[in-house]
mmCIF file of C-alpha atoms and ligand atoms in Angstrom:
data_model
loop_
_atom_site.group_PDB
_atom_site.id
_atom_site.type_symbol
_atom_site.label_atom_id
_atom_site.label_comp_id
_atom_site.label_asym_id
_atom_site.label_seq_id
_atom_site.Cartn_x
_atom_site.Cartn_y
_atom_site.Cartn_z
ATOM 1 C CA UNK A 1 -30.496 15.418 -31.173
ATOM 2 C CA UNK A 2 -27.396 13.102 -30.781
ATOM 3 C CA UNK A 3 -24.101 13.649 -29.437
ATOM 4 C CA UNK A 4 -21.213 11.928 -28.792
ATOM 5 C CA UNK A 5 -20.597 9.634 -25.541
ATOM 6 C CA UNK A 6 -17.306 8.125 -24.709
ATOM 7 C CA UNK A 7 -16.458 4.700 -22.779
ATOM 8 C CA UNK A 8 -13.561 2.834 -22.023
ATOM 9 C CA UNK A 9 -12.895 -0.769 -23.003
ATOM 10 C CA UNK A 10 -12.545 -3.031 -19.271
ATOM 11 C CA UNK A 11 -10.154 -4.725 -21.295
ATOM 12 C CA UNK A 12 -7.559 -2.067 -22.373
ATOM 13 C CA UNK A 13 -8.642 0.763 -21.487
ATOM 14 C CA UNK A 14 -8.811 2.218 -25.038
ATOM 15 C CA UNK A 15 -11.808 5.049 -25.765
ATOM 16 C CA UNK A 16 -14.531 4.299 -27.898
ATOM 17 C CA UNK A 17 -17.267 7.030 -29.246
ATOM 18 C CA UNK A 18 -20.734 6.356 -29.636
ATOM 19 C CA UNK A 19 -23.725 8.607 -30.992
ATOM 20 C CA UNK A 20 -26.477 8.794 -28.435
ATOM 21 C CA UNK A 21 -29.660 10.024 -28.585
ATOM 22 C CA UNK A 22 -29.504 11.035 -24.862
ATOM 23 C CA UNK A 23 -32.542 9.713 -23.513
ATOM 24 C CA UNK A 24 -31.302 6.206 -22.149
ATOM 25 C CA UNK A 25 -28.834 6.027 -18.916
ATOM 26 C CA UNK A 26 -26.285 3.639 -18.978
ATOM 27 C CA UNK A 27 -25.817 0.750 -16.385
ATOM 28 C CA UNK A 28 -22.442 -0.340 -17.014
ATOM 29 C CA UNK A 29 -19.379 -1.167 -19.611
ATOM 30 C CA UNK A 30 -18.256 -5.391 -19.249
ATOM 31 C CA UNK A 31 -16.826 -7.773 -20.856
ATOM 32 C CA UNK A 32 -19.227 -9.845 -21.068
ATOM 33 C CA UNK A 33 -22.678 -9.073 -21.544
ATOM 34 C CA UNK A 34 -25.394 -9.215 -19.045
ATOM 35 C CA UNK A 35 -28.048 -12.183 -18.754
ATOM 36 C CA UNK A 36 -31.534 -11.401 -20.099
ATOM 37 C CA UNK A 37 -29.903 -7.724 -21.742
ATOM 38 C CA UNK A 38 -30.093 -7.760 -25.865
ATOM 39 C CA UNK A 39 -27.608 -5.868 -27.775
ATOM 40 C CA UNK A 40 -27.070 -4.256 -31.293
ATOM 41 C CA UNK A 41 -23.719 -3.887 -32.986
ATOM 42 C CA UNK A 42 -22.329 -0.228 -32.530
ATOM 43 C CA UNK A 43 -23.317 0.372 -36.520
ATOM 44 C CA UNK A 44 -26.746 -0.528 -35.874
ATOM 45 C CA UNK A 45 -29.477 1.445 -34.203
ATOM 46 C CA UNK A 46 -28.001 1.569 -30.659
ATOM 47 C CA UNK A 47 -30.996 2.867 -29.319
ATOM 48 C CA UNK A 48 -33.106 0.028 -30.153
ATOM 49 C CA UNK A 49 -31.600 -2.844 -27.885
ATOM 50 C CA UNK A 50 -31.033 -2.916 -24.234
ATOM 51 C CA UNK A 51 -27.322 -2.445 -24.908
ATOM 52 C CA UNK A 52 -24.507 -2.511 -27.665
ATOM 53 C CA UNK A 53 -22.063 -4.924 -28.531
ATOM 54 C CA UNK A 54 -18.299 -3.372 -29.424
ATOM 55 C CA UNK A 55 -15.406 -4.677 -30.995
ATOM 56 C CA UNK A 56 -12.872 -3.083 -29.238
ATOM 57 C CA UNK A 57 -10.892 -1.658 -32.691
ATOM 58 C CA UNK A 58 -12.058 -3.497 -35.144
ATOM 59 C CA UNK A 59 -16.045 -1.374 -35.616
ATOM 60 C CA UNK A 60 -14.761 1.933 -36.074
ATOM 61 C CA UNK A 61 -15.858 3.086 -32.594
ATOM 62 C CA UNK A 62 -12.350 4.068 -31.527
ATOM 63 C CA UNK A 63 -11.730 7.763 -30.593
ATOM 64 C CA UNK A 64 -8.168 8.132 -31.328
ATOM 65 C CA UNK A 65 -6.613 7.250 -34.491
ATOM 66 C CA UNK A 66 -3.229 6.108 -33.358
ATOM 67 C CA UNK A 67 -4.841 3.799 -31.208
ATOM 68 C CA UNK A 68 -5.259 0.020 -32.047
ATOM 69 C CA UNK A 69 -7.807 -1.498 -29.576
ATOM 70 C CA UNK A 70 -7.722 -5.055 -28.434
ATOM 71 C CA UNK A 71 -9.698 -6.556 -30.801
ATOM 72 C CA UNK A 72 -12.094 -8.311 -28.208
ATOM 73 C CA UNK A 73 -15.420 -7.479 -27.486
ATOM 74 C CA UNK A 74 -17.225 -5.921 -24.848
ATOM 75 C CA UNK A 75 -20.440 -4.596 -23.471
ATOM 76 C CA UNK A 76 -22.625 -1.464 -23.149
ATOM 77 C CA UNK A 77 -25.561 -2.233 -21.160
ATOM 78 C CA UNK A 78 -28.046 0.330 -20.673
ATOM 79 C CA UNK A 79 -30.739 0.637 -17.406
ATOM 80 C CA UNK A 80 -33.893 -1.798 -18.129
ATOM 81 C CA UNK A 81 -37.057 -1.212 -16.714
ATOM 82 C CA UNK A 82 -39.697 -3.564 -15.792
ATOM 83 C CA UNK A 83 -42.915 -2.803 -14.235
ATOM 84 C CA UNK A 84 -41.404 0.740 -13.427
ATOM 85 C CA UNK A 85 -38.979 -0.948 -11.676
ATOM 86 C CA UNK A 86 -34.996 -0.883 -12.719
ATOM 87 C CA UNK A 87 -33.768 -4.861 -13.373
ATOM 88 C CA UNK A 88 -30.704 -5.839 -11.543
ATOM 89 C CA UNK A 89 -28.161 -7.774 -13.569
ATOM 90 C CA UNK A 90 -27.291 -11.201 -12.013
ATOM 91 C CA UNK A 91 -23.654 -11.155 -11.169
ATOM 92 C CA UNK A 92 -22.572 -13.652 -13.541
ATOM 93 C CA UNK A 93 -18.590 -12.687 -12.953
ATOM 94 C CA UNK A 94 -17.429 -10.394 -10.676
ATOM 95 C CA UNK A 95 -16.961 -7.947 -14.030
ATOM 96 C CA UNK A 96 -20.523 -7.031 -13.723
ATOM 97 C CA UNK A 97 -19.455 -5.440 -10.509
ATOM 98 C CA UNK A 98 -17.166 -3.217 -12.467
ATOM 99 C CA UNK A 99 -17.907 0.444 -12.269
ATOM 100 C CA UNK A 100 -18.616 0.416 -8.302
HETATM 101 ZN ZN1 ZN B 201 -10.017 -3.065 -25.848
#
């Protein structure tokens, strides 16, 4: 069963809405994505990446109608496990630190 999740875009701050299965917990939201993640458009299947790509406004993910988005993209990155053990992103920017 799916529901609906909400994030905000670490650019603007607008709220997008995803469908989610449920079963995956989320690492973190960034502008940029994280090195060795893979990620699927929000109009794809979102559960079979390690993440999903948004355009913030312009893939129909946005919550509100009167808002407008910033039209950049930005990053949903979901836990990865390997060998049972959760991977840590590299800190490629200090925006992966986002979320602390
Ligand atoms: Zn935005």
């Amino acid at each position: 069963m799916s529901y609906p999740v909400t994030y905000y875009c670490p650019r603007c701050e607008a709220v997008v809405e995803l469908e989610r299965e449920g079963y995956l917990a989320d690492k973190s939201v960034t502008p940029y994505p994280l090195e060795g993640w893979t990620y699927v458009g929000a109009d794809e299947d979102v559960e079979a990446a390690d993440g999903v790509r948004f355009v913030c406004g312009e893939d129909g993910t946005l919550r509100d109608d009167d808002a407008s988005g910033c039209g950049e993209p930005f990053y949903l990155s979901y836990v990865r496990f390997e060998d049972g053990e959760a991977v840590e992103a590299r800190p490629e920017s200090e925006y992966v630190r986002l979320g602390r």
